[in-house]
Short mmCIF file of C-alpha atoms and ligand atoms in Angstrom, two decimals:
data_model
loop_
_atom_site.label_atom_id
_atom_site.label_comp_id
_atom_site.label_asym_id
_atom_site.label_seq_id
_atom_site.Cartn_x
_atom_site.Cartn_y
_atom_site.Cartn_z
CA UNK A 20 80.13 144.89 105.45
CA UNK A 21 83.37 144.23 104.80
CA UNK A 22 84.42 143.05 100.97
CA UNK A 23 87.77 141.79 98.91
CA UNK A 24 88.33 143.20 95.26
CA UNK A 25 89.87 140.46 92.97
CA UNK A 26 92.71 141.14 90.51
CA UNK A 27 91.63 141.48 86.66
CA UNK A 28 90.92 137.98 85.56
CA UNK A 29 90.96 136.19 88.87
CA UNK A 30 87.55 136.25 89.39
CA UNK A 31 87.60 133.08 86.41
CA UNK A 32 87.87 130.48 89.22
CA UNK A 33 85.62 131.59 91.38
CA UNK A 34 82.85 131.79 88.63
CA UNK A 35 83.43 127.62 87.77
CA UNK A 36 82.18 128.01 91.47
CA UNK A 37 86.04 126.96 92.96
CA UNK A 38 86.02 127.71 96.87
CA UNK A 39 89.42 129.04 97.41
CA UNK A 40 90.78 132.81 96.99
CA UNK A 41 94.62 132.79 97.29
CA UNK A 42 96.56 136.47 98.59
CA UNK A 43 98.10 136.95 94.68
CA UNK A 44 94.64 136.93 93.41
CA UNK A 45 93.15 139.84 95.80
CA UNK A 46 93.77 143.47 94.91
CA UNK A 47 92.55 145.08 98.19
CA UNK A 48 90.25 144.54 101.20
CA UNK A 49 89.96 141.91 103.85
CA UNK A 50 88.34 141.62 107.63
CA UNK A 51 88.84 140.15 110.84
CA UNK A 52 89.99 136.34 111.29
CA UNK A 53 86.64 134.04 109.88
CA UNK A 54 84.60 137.18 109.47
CA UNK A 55 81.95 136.98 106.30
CA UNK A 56 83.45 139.34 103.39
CA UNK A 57 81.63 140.02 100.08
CA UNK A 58 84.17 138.93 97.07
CA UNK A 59 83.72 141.06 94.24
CA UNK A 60 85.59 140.99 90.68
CA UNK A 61 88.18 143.89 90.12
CA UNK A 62 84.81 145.97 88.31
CA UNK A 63 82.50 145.60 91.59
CA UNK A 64 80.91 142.17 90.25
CA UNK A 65 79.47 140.24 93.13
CA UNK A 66 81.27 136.92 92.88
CA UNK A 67 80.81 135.28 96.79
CA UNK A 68 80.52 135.36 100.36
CA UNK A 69 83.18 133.87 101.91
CA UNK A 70 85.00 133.41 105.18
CA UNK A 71 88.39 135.70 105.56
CA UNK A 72 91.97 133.99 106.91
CA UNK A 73 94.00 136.82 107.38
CA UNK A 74 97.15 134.65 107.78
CA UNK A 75 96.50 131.83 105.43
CA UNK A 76 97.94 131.76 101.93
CA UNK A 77 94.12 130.67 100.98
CA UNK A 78 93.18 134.21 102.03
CA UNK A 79 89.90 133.42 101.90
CA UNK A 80 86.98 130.39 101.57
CA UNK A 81 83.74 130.45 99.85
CA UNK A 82 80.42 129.69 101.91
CA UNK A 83 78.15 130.69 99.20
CA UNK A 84 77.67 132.11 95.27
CA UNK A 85 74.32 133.13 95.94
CA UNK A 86 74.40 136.68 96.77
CA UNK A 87 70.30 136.61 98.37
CA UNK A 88 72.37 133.75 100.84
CA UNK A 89 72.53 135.48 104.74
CA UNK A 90 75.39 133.81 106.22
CA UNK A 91 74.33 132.96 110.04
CA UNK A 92 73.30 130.16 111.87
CA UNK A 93 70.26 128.48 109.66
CA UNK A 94 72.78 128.37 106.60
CA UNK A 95 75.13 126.13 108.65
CA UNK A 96 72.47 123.89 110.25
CA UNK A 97 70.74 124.16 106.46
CA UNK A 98 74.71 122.73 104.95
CA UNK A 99 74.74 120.40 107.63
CA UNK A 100 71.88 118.83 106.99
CA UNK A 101 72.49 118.28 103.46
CA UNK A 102 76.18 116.79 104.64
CA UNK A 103 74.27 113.88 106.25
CA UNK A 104 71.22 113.80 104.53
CA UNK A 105 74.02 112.84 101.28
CA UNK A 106 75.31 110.35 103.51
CA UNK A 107 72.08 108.36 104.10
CA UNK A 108 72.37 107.72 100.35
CA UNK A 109 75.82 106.75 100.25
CA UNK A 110 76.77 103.37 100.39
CA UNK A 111 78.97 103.40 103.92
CA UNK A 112 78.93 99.63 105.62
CA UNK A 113 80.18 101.27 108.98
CA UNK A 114 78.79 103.22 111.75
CA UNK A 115 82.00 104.72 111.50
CA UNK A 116 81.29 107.57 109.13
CA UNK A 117 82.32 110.87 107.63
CA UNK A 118 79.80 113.07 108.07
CA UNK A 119 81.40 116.65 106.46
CA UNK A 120 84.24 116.68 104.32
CA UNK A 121 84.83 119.79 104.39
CA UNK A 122 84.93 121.60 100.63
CA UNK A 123 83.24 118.59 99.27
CA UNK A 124 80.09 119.98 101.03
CA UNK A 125 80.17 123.21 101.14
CA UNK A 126 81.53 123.73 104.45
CA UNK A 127 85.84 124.56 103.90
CA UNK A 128 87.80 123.73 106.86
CA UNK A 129 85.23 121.48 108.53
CA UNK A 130 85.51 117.76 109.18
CA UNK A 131 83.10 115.55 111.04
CA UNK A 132 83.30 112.24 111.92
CA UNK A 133 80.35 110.00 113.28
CA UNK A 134 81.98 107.34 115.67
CA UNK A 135 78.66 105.20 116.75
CA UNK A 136 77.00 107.77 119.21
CA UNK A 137 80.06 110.20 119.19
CA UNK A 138 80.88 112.97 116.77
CA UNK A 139 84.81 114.10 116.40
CA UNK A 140 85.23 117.32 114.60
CA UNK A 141 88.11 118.94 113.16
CA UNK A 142 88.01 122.95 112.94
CA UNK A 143 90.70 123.79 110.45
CA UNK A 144 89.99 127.40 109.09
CA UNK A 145 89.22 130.73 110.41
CA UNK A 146 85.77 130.87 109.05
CA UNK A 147 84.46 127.42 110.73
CA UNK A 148 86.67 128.24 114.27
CA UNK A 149 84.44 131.55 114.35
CA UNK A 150 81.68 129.61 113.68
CA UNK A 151 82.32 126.81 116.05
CA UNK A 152 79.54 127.01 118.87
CA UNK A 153 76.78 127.45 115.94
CA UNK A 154 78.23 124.46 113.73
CA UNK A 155 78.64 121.98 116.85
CA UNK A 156 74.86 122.94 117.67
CA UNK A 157 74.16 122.25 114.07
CA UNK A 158 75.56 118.83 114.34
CA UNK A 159 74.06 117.69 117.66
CA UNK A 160 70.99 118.97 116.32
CA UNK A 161 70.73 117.56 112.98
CA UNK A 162 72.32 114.22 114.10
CA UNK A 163 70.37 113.76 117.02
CA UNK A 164 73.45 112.97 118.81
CA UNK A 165 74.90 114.98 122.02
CA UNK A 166 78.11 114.00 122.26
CA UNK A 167 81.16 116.05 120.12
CA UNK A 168 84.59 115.91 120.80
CA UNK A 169 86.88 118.32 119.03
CA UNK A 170 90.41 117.30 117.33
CA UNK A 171 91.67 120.19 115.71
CA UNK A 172 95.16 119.87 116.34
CA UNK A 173 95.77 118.86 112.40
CA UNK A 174 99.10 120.99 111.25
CA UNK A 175 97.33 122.59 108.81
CA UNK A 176 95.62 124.96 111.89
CA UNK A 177 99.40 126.63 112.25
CA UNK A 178 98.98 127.83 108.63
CA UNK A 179 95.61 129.38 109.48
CA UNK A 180 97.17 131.53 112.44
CA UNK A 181 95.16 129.21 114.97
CA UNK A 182 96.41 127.19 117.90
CA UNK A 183 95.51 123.88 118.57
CA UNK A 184 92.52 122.75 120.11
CA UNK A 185 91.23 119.68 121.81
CA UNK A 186 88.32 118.38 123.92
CA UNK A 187 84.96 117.88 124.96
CA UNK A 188 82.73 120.42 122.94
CA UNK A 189 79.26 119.55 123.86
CA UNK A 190 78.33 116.38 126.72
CA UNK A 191 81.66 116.39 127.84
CA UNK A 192 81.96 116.35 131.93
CA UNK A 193 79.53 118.16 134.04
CA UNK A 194 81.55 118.63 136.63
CA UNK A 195 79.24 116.65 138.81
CA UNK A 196 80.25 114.38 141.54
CA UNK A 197 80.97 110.69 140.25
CA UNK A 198 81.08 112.34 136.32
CA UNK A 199 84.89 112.17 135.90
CA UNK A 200 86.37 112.83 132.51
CA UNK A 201 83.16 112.47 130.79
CA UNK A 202 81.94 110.22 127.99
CA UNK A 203 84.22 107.51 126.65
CA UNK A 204 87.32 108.49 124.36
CA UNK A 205 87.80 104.80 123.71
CA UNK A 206 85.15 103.24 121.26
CA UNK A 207 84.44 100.49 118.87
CA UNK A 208 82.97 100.72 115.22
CA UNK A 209 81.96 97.85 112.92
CA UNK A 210 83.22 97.77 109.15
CA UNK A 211 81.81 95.50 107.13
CA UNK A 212 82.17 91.96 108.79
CA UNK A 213 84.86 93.47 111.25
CA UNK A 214 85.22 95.28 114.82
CA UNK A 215 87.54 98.17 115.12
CA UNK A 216 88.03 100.42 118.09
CA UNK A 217 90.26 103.66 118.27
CA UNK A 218 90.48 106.16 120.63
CA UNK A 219 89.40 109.87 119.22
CA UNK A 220 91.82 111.66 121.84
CA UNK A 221 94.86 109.80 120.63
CA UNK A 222 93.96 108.51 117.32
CA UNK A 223 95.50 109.86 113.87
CA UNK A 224 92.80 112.54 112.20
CA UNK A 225 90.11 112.05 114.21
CA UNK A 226 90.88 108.66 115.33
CA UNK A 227 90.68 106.54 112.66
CA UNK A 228 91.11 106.34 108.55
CA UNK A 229 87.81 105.71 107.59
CA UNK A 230 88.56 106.80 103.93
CA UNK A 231 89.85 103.26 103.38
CA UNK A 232 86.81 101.39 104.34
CA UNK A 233 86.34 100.08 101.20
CA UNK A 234 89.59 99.50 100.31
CA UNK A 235 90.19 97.20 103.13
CA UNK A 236 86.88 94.95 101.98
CA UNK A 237 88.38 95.06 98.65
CA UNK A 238 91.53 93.16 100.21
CA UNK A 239 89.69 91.33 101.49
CA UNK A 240 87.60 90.21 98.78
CA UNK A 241 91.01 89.67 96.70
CA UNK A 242 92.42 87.73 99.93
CA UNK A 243 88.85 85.33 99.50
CA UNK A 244 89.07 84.72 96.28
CA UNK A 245 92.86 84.31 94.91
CA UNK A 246 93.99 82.72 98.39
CA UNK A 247 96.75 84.43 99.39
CA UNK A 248 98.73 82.79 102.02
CA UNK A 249 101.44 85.04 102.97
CA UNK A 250 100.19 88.96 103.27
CA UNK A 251 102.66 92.34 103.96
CA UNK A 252 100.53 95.17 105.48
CA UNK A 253 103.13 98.34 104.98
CA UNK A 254 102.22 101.22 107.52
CA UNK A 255 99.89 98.79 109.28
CA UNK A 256 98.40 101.74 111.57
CA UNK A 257 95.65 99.95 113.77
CA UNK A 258 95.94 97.07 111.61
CA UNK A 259 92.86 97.39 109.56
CA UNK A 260 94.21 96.02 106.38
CA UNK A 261 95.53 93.05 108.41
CA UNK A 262 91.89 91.77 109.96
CA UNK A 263 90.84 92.30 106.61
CA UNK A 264 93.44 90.20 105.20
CA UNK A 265 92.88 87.44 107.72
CA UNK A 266 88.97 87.93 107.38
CA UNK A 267 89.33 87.02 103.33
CA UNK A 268 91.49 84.05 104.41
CA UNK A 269 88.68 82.84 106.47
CA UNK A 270 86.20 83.19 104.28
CA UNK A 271 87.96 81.36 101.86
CA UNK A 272 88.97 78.53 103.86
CA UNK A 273 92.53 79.24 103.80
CA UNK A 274 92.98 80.68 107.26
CA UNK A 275 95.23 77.46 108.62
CA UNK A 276 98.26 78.13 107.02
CA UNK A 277 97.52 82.49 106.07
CA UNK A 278 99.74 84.82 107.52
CA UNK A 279 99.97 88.53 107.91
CA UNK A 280 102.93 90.56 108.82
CA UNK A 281 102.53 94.24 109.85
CA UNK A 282 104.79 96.84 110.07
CA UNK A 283 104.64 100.24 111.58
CA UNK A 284 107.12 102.93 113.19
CA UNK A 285 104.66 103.52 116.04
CA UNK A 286 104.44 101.20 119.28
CA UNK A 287 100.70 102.16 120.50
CA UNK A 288 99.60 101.68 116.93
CA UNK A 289 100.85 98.11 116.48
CA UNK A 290 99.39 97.20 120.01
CA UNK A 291 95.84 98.10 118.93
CA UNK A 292 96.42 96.12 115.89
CA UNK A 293 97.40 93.31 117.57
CA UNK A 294 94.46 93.63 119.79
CA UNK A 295 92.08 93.95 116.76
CA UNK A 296 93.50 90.78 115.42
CA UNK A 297 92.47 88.88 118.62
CA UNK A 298 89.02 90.80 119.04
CA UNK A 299 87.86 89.49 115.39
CA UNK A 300 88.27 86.17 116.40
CA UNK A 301 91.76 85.44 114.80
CA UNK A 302 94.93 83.27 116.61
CA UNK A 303 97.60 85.38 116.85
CA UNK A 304 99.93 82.43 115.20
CA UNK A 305 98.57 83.74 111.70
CA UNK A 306 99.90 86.86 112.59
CA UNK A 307 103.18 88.78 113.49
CA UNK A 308 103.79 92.22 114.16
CA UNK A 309 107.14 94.75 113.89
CA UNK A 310 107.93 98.02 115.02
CA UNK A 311 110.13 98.79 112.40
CA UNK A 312 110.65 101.48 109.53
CA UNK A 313 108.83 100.15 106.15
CA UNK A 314 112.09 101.00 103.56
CA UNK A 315 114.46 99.05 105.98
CA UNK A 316 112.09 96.06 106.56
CA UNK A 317 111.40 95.97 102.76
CA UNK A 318 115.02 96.33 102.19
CA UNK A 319 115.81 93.48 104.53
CA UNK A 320 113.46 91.13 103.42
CA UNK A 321 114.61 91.15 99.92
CA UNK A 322 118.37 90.83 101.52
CA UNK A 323 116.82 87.48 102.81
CA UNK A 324 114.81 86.56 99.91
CA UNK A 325 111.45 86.27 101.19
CA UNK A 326 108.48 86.70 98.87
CA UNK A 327 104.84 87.52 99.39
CA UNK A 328 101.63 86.88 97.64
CA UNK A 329 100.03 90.46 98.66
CA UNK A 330 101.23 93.75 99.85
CA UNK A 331 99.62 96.56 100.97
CA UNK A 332 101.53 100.12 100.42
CA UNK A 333 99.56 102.61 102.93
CA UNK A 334 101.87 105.44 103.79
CA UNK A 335 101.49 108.58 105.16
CA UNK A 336 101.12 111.64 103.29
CA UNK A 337 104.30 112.51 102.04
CA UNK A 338 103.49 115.60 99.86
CA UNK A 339 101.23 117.90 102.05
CA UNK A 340 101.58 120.16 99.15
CA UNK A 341 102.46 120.19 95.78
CA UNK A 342 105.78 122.09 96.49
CA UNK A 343 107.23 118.75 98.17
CA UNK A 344 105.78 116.87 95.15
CA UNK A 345 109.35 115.50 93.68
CA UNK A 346 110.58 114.15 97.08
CA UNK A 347 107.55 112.61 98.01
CA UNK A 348 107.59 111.07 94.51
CA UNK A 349 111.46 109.51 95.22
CA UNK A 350 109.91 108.43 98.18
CA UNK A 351 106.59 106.58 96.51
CA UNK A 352 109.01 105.29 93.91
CA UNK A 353 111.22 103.50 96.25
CA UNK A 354 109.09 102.03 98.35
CA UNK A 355 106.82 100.68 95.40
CA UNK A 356 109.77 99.47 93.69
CA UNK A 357 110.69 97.25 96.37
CA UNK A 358 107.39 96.29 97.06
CA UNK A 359 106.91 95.18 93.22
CA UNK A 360 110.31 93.06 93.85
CA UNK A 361 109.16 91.29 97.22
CA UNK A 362 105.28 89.83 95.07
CA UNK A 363 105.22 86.76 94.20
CA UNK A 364 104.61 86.32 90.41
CA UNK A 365 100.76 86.92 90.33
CA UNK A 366 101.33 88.70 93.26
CA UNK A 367 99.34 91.69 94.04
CA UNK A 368 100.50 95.18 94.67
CA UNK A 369 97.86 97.18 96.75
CA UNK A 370 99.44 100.92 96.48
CA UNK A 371 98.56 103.90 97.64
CA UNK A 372 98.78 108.19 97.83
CA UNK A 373 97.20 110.36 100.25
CA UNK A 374 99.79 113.45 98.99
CA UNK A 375 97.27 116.19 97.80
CA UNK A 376 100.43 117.20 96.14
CA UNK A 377 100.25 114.10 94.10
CA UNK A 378 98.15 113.77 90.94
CA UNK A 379 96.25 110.19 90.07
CA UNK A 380 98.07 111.06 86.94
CA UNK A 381 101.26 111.13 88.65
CA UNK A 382 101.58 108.61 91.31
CA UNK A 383 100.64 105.88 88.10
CA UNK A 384 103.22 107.40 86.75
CA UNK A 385 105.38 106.78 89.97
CA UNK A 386 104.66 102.90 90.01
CA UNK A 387 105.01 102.69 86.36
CA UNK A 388 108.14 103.71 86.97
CA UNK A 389 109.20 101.91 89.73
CA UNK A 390 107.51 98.82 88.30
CA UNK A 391 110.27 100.19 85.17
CA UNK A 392 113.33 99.82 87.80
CA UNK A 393 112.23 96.62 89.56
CA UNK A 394 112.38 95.20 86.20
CA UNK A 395 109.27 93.89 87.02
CA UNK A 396 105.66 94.42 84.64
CA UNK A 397 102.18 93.90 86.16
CA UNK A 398 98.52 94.04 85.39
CA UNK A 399 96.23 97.21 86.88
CA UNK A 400 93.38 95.71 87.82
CA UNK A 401 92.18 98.89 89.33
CA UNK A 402 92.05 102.15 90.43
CA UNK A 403 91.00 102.36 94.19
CA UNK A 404 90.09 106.26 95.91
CA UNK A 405 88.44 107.27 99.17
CA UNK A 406 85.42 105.86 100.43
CA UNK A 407 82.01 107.54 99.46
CA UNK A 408 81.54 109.51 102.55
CA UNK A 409 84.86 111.24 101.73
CA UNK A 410 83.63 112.21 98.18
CA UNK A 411 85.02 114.34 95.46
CA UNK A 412 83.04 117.22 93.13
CA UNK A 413 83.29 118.06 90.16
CA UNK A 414 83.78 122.18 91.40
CA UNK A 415 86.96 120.58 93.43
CA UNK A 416 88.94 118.52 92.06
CA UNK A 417 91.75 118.86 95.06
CA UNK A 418 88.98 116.78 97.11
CA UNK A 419 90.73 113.93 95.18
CA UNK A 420 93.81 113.23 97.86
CA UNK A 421 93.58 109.42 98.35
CA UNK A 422 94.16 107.42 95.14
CA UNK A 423 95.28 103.45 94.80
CA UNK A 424 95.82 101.16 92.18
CA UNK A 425 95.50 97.61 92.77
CA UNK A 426 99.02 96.09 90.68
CA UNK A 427 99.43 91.77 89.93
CA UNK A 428 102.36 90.97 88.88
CA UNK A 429 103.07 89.25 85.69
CA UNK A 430 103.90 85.18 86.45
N1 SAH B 510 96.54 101.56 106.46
C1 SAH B 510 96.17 102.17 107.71
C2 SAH B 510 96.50 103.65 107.76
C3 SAH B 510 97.98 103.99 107.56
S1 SAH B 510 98.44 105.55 108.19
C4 SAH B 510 94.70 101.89 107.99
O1 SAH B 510 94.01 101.30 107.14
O2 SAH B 510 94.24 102.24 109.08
C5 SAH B 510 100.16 105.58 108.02
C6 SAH B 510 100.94 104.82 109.12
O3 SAH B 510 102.31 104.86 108.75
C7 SAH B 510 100.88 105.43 110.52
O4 SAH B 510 100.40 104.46 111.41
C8 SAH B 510 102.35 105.76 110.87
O5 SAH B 510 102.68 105.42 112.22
C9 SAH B 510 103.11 104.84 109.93
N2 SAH B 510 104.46 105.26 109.51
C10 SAH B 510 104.87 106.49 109.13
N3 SAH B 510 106.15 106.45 108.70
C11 SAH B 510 106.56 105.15 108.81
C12 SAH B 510 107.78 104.45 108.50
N4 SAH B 510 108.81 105.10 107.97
N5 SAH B 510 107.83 103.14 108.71
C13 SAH B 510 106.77 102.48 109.26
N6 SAH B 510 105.59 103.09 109.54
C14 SAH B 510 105.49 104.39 109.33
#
């Protein structure tokens, strides 16, 4: 058995049951890539088992604190039953869920999306790629399912030392006559009172952001009940935030004169949105579309004066890490700032982070700020995170990574 010996006093993090070892905190030791090691403190206290990443800055991840715990095939069909079994008691209004978050539930470097009848998993450490064949077999088996397509071709991978890999990784293509390329990569979820599809081949992350689930009935709910007319969905994606927006409209009996602009930098994106606007049951005359970069269109629109009585801020991660925290933060400031300038008095401002390198703390901070430079002040109505299936624990606090506020602007 192979173990790692911990520096004097790094052994503190590990004992408020934290999953991550970094290289500075190790004084010797190590195995192969994903191979079991015992962690012990720098006096030969037994403080996990955990998987090793020889390449990785996290040098290694913790599967377990319970030294009696054999770490083999039942424990990862035993974690991934409790992954879904917590989900069955979440409240999740899609049969588009997440079914492992990785640290969150015990499983580091593991992701695992439930798309209807289809599982997408994402593989992102050296522990859970060596553990790959058991794990899928965990899934099927524990879901009931027999379909899993794997995705890990997330950057993150590189940093692990491990290439990227996609495909079928159980019921793909027999080979038979007549089978083709297997089961479908193109599918269709329903959220709340809406129909999505995506395609988990192509799609961003697995193929879809269901982390903002709720945040897009939310909209919706605002849409419904303070009428807004004229909507700006910011890094539109698939458009989910704009059937939402047109959904609330409806249901509020202001869908005749609502309309929702979209923008995103990517073509295929905007196409699917468009197509999700039509598949809900929406004209396309209450919505318009542009393939265009979100701090140019902002800019432009305020050129030309145009107002609107909700935004929606959803960008891409701009700090993977805390190390590109002030950029990102320029970045978040400027696009908030001109967002805040664009509302409508009593306007509202839905913002958002998914930087792991940026605090809650921090990106309010950000739009107070930019609020600050727009010259403009607002109400927070609220504080908005990730949807229940992508939870947060109280041993790891990074699991935090998607945080909103929810911003009206004073009339
Ligand atoms: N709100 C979406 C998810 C947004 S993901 C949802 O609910 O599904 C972020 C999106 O930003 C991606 O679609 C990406 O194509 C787009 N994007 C990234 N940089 C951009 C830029 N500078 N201008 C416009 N869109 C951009």
């Amino acid at each position: 058995m192979k173990t790692l010996r911990l520096r004097p006093g790094k052994e503190r993090s590990l004992q408020r049951r934290h999953p991550w070892i970094f290289e500075s905190a190790i004084a010797k030791g190590g195995g192969d890539s994903g191979e079991t090691v015992r962690v012990e403190s720098h006096d030969g206290q037994f403080l996990a088992w955990a998987a090793f990443s020889p390449s990785s800055r996290i040098r290694a991840r913790v599967w377990s604190f319970d030294e009696a715990q054999r770490i083999d095939a039942p424990f990862f069909i035993a974690a991934c039953a409790r992954s879904i079994i917590a989900r069955a008691r979440f409240d999740v209004q899609s049969d588009g869920v997440r079914l492992v978050h990785g640290e969150s539930d015990g499983l580091p470097g593991l992701i695992v999306d439930r798309y209807g009848d289809t599982l997408v998993a994402q593989f992102t450490s050296a522990g859970t790629e060596r553990w790959k064949g058991v794990i899928a077999d965990a899934l099927l088996r524990e879901t009931g399912l027999a379909k899993l397509y794997e995705r890990s071709d997330a950057s993150v991978r590189a940093l692990e030392g491990l290439p990227p890999a996609t495909g079928w990784l159980r019921g793909g293509p027999t080979g038979a006559p007549g089978d083709g390329e297997g089961p479908p990569l193109e599918l269709t979820i329903h959220e709340h009172q809406w129909s999505l599809t995506l395609n988990i081949a192509e799609g961003h992350k697995t193929g879809f952001y269901l982390d903002q689930r709720d945040s897009r009935k939310r909209f919706a709910d605002y849409t419904q009940r303070l009428g807004f007319k004229d909507v700006l969905n910011c890094f539109c994606y698939t458009g989910g935030f704009s059937v939402a927006a047109l959904a609330g409209m409806r249901a509020g009996g202001g869908l005749a004169d609502g309309h929702v602009t979209s923008i995103d930098s990517s073509g295929p994106a905007l196409e699917r949105a468009r197509a999700h606007v039509a598949l809900n049951g929406f004209d396309l005359n209450h919505a318009s579309f542009m393939d265009a970069d979100v701090n140019a269109s902002l800019r432009q629109f305020l050129k030309e004066g145009r107002r609107f009585d909700a935004i929606i801020l959803d960008p891409p991660k701009f700090a993977p890490t805390a190390a590109h925290a002030d950029r990102a933060a320029r970045a978040y400031k400027d696009i908030n700032r001109l967002a805040l300038q664009l509302l409508s008095p009593g306007g509202v401002l839905f913002t958002f982070s998914c930087s792991g390198g940026i605090s809650a703390d921090l990106f309010h901070k950000i739009v107070a700020s930019a609020g600050a430079d727009a010259g403009v002040d607002g109400f927070i109505l609220e504080r908005l995170g990730g949807a229940p299936d992508h939870p947060m624990t109280l041993e790891f606090p990074e699991g935090e990574y998607l945080k909103g506020l929810v911003v009206m602007r004073k009339g």
